[in-house]
Coordinates of C-alpha atoms in Angstrom, one line a residue:
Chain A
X1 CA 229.6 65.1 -29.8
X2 CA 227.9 62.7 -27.1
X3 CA 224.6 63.9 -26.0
X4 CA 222.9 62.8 -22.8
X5 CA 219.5 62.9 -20.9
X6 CA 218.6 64.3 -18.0
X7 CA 215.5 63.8 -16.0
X8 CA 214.2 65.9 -12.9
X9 CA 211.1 64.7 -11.7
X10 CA 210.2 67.0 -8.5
X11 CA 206.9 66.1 -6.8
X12 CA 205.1 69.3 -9.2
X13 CA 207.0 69.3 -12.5
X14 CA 209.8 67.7 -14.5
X15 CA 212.0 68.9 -16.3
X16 CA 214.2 67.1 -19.2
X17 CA 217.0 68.2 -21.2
X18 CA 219.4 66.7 -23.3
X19 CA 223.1 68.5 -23.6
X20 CA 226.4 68.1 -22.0
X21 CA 226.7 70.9 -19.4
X22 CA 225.6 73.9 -18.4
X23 CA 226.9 75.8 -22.0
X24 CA 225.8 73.1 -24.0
X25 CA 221.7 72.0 -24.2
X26 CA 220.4 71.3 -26.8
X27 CA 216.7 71.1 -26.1
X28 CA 214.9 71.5 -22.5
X29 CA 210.7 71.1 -21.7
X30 CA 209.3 70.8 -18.7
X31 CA 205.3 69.9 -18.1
X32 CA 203.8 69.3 -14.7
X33 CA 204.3 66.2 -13.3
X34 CA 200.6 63.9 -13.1
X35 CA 200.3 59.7 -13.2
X36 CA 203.9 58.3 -13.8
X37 CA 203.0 56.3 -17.3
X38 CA 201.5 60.2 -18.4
X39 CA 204.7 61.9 -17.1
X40 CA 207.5 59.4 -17.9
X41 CA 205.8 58.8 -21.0
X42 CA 206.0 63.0 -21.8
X43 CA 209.5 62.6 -20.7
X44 CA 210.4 59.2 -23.2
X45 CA 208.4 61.1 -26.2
X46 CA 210.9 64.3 -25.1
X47 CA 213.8 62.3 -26.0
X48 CA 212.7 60.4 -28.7
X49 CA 212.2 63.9 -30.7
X50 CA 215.5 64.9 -30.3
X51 CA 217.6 64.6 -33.5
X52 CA 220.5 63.1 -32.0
X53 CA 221.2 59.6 -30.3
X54 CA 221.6 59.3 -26.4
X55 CA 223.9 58.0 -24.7
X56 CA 222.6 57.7 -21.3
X57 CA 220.1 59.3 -19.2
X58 CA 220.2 60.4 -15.8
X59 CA 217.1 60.8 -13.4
X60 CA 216.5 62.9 -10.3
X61 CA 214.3 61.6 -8.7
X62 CA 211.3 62.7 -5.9
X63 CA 211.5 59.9 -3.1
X64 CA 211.5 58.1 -1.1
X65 CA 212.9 55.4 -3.8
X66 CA 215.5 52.5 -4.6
X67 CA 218.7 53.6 -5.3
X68 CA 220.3 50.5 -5.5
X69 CA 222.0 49.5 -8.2
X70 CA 222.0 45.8 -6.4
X71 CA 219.0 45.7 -5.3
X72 CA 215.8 44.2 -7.4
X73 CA 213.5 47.1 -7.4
X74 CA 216.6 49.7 -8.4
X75 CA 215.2 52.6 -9.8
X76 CA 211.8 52.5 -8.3
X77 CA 209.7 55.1 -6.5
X78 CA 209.0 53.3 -3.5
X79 CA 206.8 54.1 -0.7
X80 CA 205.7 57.9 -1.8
X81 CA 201.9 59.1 -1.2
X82 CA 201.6 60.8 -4.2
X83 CA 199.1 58.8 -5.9
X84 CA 200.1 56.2 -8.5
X85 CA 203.7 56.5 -8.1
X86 CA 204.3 54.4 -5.0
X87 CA 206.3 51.2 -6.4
X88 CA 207.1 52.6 -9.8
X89 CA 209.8 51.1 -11.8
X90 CA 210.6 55.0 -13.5
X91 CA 214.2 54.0 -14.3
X92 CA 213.5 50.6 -16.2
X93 CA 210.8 52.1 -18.1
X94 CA 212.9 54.7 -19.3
X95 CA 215.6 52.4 -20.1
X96 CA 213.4 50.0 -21.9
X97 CA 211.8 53.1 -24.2
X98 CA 215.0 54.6 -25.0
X99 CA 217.7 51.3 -24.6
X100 CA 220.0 53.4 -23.0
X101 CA 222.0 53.0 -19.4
X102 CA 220.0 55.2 -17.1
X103 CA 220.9 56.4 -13.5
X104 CA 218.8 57.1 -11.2
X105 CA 219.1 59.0 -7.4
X106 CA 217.3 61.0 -5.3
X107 CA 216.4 64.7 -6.5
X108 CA 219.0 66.2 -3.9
X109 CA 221.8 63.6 -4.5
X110 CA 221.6 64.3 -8.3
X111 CA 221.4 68.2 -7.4
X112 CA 224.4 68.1 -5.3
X113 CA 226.0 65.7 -8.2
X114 CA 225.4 68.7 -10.6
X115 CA 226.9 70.9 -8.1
X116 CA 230.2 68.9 -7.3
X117 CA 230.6 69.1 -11.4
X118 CA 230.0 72.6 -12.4
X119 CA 228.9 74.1 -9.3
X120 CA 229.5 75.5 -5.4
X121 CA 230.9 72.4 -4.4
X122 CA 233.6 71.9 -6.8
X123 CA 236.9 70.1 -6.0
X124 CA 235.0 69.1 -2.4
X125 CA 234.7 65.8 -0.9
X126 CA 232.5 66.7 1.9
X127 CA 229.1 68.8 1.3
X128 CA 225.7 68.6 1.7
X129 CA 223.0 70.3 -0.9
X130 CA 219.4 71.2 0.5
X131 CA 216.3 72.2 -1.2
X132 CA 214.0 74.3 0.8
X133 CA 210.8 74.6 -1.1
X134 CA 207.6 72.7 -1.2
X135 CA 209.6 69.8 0.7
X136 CA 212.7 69.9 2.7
X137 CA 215.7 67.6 1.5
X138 CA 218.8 67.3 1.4
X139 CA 221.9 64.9 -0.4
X140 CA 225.0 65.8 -0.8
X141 CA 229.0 63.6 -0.9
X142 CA 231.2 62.5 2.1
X143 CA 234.7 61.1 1.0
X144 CA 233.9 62.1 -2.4
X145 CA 230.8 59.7 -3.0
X146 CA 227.2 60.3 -3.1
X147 CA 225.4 59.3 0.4
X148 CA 223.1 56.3 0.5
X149 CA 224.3 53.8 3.0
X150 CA 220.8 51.8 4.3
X151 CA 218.4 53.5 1.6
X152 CA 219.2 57.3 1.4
X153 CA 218.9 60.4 3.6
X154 CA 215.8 61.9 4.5
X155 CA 217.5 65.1 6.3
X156 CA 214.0 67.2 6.4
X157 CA 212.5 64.7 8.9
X158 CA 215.0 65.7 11.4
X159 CA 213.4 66.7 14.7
X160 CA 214.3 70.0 15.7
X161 CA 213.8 72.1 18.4
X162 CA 210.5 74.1 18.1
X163 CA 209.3 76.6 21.0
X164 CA 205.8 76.2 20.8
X165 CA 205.4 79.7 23.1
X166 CA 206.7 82.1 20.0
X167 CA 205.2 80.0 17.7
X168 CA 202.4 77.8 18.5
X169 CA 202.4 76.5 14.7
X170 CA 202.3 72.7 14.7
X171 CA 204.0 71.7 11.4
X172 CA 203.2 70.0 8.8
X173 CA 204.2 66.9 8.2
X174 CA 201.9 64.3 7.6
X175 CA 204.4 61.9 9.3
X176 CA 205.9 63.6 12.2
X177 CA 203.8 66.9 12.4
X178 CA 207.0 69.8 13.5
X179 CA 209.9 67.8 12.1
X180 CA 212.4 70.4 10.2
X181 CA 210.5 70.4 6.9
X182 CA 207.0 70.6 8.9
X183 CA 208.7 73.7 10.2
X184 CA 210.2 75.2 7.7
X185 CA 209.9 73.9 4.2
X186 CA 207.5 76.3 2.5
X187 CA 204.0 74.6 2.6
X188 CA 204.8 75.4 6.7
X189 CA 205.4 79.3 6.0
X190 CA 202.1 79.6 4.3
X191 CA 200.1 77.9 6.8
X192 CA 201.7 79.4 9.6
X193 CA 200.7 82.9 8.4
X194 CA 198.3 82.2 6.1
X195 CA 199.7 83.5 3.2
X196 CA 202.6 82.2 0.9
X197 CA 205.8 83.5 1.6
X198 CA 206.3 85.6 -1.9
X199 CA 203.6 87.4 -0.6
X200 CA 205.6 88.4 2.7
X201 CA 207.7 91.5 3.2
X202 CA 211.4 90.8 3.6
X203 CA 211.0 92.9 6.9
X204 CA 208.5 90.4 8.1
X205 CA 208.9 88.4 11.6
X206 CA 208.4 84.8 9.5
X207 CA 211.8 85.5 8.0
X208 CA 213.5 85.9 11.3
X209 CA 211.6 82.7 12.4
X210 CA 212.4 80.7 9.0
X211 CA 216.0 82.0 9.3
X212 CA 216.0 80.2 13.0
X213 CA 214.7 76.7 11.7
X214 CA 217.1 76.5 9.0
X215 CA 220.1 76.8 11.1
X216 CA 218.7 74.7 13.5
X217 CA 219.2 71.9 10.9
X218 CA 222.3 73.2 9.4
X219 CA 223.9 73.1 12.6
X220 CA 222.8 69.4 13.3
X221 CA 224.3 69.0 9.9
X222 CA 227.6 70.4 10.5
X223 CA 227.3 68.3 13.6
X224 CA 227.0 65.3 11.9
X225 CA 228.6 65.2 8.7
X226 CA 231.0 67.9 9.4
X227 CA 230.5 69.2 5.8
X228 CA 233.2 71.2 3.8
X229 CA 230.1 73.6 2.2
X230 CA 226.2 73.5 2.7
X231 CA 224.4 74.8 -0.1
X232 CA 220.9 76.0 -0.2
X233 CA 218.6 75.8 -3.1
X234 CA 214.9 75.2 -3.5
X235 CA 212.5 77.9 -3.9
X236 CA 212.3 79.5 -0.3
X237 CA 216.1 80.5 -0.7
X238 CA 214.8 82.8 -3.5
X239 CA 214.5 85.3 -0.4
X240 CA 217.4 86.9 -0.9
X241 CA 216.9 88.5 3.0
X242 CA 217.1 85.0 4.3
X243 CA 220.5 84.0 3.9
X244 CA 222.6 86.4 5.7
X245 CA 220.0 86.1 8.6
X246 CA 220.5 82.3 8.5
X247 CA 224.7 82.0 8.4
X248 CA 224.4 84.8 11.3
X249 CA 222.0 82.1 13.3
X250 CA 224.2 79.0 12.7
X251 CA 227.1 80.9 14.6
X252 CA 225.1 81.8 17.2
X253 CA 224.3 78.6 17.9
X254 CA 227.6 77.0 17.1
X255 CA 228.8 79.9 19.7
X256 CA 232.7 79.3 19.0
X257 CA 232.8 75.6 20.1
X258 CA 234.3 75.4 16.8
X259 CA 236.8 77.2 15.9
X260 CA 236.8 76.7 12.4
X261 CA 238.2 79.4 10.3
X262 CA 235.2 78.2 7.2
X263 CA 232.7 78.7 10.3
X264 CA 234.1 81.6 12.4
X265 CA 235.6 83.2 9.5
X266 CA 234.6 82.6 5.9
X267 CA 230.5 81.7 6.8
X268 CA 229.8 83.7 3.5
X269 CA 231.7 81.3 1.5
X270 CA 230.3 78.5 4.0
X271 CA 226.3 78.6 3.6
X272 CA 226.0 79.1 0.1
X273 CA 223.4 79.0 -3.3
X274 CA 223.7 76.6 -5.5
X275 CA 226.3 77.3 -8.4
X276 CA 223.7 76.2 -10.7
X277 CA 221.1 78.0 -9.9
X278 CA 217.6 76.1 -10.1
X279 CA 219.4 74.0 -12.9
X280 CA 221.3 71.9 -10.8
X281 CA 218.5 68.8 -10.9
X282 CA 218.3 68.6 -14.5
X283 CA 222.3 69.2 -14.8
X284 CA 223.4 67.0 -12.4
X285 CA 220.8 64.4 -14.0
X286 CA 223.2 64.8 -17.3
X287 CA 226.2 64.4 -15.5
X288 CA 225.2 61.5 -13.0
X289 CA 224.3 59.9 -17.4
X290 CA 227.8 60.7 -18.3
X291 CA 229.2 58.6 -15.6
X292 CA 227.4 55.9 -17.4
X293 CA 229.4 55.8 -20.8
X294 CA 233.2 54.9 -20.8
Chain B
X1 CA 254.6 38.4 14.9
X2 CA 254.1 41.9 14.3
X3 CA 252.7 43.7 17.5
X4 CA 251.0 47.2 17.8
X5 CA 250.6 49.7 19.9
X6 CA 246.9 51.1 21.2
X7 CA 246.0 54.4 23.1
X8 CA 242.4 55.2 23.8
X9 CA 242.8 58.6 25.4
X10 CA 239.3 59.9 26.7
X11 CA 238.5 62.8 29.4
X12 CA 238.8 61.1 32.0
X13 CA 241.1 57.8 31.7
X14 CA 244.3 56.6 29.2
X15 CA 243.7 52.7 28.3
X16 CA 247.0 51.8 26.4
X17 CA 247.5 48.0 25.0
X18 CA 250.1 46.3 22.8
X19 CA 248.6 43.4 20.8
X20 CA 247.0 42.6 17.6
X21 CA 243.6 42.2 17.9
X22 CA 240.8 40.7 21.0
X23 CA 241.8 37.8 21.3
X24 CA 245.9 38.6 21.3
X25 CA 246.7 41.4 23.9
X26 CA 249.9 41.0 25.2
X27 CA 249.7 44.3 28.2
X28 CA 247.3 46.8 28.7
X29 CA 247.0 49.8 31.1
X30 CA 244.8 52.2 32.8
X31 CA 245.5 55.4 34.4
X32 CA 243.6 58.9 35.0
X33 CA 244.2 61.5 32.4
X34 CA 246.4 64.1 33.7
X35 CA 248.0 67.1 32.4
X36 CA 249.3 66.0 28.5
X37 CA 253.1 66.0 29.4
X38 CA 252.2 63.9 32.3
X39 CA 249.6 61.1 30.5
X40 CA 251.5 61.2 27.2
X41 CA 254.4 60.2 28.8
X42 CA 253.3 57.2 30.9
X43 CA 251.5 56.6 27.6
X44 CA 255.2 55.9 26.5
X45 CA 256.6 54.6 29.1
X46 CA 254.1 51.6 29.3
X47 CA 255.3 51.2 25.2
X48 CA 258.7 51.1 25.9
X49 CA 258.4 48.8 29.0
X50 CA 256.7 46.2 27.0
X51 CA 259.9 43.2 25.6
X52 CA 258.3 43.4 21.7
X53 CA 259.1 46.2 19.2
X54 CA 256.0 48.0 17.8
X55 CA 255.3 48.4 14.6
X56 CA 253.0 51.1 14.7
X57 CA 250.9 52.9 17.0
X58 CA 247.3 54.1 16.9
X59 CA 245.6 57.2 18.9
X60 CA 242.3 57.2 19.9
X61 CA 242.1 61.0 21.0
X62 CA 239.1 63.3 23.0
X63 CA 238.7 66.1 20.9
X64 CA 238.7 68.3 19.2
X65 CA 241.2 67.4 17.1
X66 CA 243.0 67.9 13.7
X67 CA 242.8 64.1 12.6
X68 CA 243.9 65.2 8.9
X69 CA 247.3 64.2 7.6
X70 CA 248.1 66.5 5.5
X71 CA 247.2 69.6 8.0
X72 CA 250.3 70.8 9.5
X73 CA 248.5 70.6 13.0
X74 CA 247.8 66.8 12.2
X75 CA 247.8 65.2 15.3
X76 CA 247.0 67.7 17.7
X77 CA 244.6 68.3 20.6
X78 CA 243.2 71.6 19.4
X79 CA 240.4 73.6 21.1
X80 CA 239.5 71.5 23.8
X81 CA 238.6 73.3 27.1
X82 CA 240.5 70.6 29.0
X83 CA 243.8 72.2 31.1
X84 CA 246.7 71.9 29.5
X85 CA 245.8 70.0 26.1
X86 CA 244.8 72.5 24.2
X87 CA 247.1 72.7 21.0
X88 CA 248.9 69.6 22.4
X89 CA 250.8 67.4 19.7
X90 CA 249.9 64.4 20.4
X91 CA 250.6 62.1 17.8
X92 CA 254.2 64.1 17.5
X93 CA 254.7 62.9 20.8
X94 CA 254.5 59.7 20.9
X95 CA 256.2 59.0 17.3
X96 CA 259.2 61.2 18.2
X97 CA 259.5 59.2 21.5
X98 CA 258.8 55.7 20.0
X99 CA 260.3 56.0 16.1
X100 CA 257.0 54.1 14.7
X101 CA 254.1 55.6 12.2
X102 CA 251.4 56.8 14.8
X103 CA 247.7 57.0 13.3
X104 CA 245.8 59.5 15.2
X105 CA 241.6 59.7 14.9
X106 CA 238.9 60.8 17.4
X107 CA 237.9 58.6 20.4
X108 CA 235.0 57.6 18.4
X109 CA 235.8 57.4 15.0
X110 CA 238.6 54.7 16.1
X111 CA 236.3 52.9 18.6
X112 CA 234.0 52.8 15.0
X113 CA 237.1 51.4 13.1
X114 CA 237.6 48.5 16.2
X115 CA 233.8 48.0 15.4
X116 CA 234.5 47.8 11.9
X117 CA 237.0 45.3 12.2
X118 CA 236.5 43.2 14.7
X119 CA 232.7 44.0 16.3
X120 CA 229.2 44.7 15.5
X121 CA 229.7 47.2 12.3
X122 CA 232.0 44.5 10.3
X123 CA 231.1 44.0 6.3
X124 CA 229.2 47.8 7.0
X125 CA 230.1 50.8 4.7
X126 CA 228.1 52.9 6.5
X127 CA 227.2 53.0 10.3
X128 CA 227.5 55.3 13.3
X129 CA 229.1 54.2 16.5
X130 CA 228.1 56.5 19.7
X131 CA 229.5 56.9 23.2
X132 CA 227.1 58.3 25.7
X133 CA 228.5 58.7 29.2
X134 CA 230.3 61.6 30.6
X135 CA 229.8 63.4 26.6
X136 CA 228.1 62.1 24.1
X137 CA 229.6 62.0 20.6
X138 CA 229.6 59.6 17.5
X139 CA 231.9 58.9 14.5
X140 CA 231.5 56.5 12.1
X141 CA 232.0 55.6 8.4
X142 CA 230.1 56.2 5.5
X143 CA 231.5 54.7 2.1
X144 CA 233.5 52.4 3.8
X145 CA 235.6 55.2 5.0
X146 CA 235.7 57.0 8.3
X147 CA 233.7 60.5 8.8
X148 CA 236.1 63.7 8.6
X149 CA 235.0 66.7 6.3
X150 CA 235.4 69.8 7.2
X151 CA 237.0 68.3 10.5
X152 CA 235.1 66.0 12.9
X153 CA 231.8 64.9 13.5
X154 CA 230.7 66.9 16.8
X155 CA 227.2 64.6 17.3
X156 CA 226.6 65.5 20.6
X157 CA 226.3 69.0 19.7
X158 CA 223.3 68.9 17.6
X159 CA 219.8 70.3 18.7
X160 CA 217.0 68.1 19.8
X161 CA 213.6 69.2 20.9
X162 CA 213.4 70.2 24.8
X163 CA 209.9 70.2 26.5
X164 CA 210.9 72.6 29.4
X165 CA 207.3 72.0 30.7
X166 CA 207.7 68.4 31.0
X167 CA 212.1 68.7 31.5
X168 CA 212.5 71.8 33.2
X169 CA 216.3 71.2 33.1
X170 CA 218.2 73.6 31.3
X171 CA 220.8 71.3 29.9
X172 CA 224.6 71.2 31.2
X173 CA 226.7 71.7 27.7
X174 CA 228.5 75.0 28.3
X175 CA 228.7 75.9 25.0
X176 CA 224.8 75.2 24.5
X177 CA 222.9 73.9 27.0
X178 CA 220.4 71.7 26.5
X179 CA 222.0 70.2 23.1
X180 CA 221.8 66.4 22.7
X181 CA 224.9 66.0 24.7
X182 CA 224.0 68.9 27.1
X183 CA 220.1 66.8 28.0
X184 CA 221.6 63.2 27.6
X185 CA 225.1 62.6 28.3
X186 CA 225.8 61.1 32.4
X187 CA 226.5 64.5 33.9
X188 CA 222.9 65.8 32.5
X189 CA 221.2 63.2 34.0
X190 CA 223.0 63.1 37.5
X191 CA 222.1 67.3 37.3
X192 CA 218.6 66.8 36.4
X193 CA 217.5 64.0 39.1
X194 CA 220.2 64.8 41.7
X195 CA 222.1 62.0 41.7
X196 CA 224.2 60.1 39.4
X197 CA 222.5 57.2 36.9
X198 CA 223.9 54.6 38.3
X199 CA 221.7 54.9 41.8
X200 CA 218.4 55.5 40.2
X201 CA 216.5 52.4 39.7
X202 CA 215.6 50.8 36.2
X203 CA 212.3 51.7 36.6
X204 CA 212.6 55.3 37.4
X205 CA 211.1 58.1 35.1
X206 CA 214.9 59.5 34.2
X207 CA 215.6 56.4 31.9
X208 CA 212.1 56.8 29.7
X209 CA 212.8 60.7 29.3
X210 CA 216.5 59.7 28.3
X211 CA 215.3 57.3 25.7
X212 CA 213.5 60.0 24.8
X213 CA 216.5 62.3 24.2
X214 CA 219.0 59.4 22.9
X215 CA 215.9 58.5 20.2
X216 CA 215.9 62.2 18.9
X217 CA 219.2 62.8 18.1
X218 CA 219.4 58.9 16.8
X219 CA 216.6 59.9 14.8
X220 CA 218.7 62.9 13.3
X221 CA 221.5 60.5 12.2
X222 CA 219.3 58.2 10.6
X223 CA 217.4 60.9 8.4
X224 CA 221.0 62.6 7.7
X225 CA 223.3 59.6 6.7
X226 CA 220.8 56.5 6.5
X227 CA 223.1 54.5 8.4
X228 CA 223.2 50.0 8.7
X229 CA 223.5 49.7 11.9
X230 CA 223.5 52.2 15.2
X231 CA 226.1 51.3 17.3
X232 CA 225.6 52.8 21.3
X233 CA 228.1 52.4 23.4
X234 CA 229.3 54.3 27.1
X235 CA 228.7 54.3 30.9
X236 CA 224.8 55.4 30.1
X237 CA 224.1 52.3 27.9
X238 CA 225.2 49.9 30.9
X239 CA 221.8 50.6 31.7
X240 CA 220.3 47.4 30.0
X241 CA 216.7 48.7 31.0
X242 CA 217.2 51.7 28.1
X243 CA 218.4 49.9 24.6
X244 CA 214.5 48.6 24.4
X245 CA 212.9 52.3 25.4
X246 CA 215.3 54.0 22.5
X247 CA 214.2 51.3 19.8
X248 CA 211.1 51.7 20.5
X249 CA 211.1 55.4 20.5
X250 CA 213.0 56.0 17.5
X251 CA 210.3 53.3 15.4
X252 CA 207.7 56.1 17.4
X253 CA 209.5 58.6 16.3
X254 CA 210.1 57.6 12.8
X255 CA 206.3 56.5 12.4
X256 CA 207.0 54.7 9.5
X257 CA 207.9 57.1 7.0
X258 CA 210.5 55.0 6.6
X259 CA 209.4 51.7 5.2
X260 CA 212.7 49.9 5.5
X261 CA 212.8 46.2 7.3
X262 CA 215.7 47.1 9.0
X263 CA 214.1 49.4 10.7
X264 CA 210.4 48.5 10.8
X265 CA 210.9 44.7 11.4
X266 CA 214.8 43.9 12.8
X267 CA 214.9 47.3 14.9
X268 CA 216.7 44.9 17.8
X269 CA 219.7 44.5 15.3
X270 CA 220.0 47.9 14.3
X271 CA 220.5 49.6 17.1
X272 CA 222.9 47.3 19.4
X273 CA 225.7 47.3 21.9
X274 CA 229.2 47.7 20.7
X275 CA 230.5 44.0 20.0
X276 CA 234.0 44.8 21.5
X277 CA 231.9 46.2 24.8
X278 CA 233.7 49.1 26.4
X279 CA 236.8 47.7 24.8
X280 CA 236.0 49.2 21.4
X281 CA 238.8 52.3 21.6
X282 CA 241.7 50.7 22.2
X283 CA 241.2 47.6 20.1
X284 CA 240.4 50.5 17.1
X285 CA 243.8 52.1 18.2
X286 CA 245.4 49.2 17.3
X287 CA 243.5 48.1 14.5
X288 CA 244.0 51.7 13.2
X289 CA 247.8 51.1 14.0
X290 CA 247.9 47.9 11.8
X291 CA 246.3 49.9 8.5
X292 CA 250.2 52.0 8.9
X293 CA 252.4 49.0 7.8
X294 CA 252.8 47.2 4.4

């Protein structure tokens, strides 16, 4: 048996496991994530304590970072506020602990990477996989590869539209104030009614609006990347009301221009949850390792 | 020498040319775009009237279409609103008529091929390539190979922000009103000032609201694919006074979350002008024809 590594590192916690797939790990931690030589250094000690050899480790990464495998800082953090991390080089110091190829991509690529392998986007080509949670992001494939082109996408600073009359909330982005995530990741629920979501009834107007936001950005989505599946992860999808509210939104605004039978027909197996679950970070950080070994 | 046929078939106008490339056309034509039996058939008439045997044809279609080859509706003209063409077999057409391999793509993801090959997106593997003038829509590649998915990019259809206090306009996109296309495409600007682009003058408040509108949705395509290079081409972008508004806007817009030179620092050559000017659909057509031959 080969056994690889896989590395999540969201913006509040990572979580590491080594295994082969989703029936198979061996060992799993997670710890909250703090200064990158505490965290990685959790994360390299994780490893080390396994009884079996690696063969590669895979990292999902928070942004914005290098993914480059050209490029001199490949593998960095880059520009990110969170303090300490901005220029880290997190994939070469885990490769220099441990000796081993690593991979490294953004959180959302690596997510929808797990999801392609065991997950809801199986045998597709062309998908996109979002996390709505404490951010807003998104990765996914188109013709079967993982997107980057100039750096990589940054789909929750969209600008969407935002009807300041129903709801005079101003977003939250430190950047751009009401882009998509200021709107609607879930930092923006809680501050526009002053309590966290969990705490909300399903019945409760913010789902309605959330439920609008979303498919505002899906539908610039579909209009873009004309994506075979979008599937939602991330912590705000754990209301299980908001789903069926959002697919019924994205036709409404799509209103039949087109004429898609996945769209028009089939939205239930269109707008999906992640296969995976909340595992597809750390899975699809083991499978983006396997690519790594002949 | 091994000639090829080119059809750039948009809304309003056919442009058909046989050559191989700029510098080599050997004939070209123009007409309006009639009913399909009607332009399809000049289409062929102009082929067979030329003294050289084609090798190959290529289509550059208005949409939308069914661009995949292995669809049994590949080829076709399917939903559009326009009389007569929708479910038109197109490509059918023109190979039963003319015996030769016909390749058959959207108006804009061919114009983004030309680009490709002979213009301002060569050595690119991922880019976007827009017309804005009667519609607004974009294709492009990403991974080297053009956008498709679930069908076809539908850009202009996305949502941007709308600021009815300051454009009172309701947008002209019948399907959605004030989408990108339905706030910045030619016929939204001749609705919302009364008269058509071309007559206001460069300094007139129309052109900073549309940079306004062209830097949202630009803004979208960057966060969603992370594209090289934005290519902007149709009637609108004649007007030389608005490529320096919608650079600046988007770096405005962008505020540098972004931190990428080619954006922060060489903004003037990532968004440009087509390099094949408004000659980028046909000369795709045909360079989409030459990829059908050994």
């Amino acid at each position: 048996m080969r056994w690889y590594g896989g590395i999540e590192a969201g913006g509040t916690k990572f979580v590491c496991a080594v295994g082969t797939g989703p029936e198979d790990i061996l060992a799993e931690t997670r710890f909250p994530t703090g200064r990158p030589e505490e965290s990685i250094g959790q994360a390299i000690a994780f490893f080390r304590g396994q009884r079996v050899p690696l063969e590669a480790v895979g990292i999902a990464s928070f942004g914005p970072i290098d993914p480059d495998p050209s490029s001199p800082t490949f593998g960095y953090v880059t520009t990110t506020p969170k303090p300490g991390w901005a220029h880290t080089d997190f994939a070469g110091a885990v490769r220099r602990a441990l000796d081993v190829p690593v991979g490294f991509d953004t959180d959302v690529n690596v997510a929808a990477f797990g999801e392609h392998r065991w997950g809801a986007a199986q045998g597709l080509d062309t998908f996109v996989y979002l996390t709505i949670g404490t951010g807003l992001g998104g990765g996914g494939m188109v013709n079967g590869k993982l997107l980057h082109g100039l750096m990589h996408p940054e789909m929750g600073h969209m600008r969407v539209p935002h009807d300041w009359c129903t709801d005079p909330y101003p977003g939250c982005c430190p950047y751009h104030g009401d882009c998509w995530e200021g709107l609607a990741a879930g930092p923006a629920i809680e501050g526009r009614w002053g309590r966290p979501g969990e705490s909300l009834p399903p019945d409760h107007p913010a789902w309605e609006l959330e439920a609008g936001y979303l498919a505002y950005g899906l539908v610039n989505l579909i209009c873009v990347l004309s994506p075979q599946r979008l599937i939602l992860g991330g912590g705000v999808m754990a209301q299980t009301q908001l789903l069926p509210l959002v697919r019924r939104k994205v036709q409404e605004l799509l209103n039949l221009y087109l004429q898609v039978p996945a769209i028009t027909d089939k939205i239930d197996d269109y707008i999906v949850l992640p296969g995976l679950g909340s595992r597809a970070g750390v899975l699809g950080a083991i499978a983006l390792a396997q690519t790594l070994t002949p």
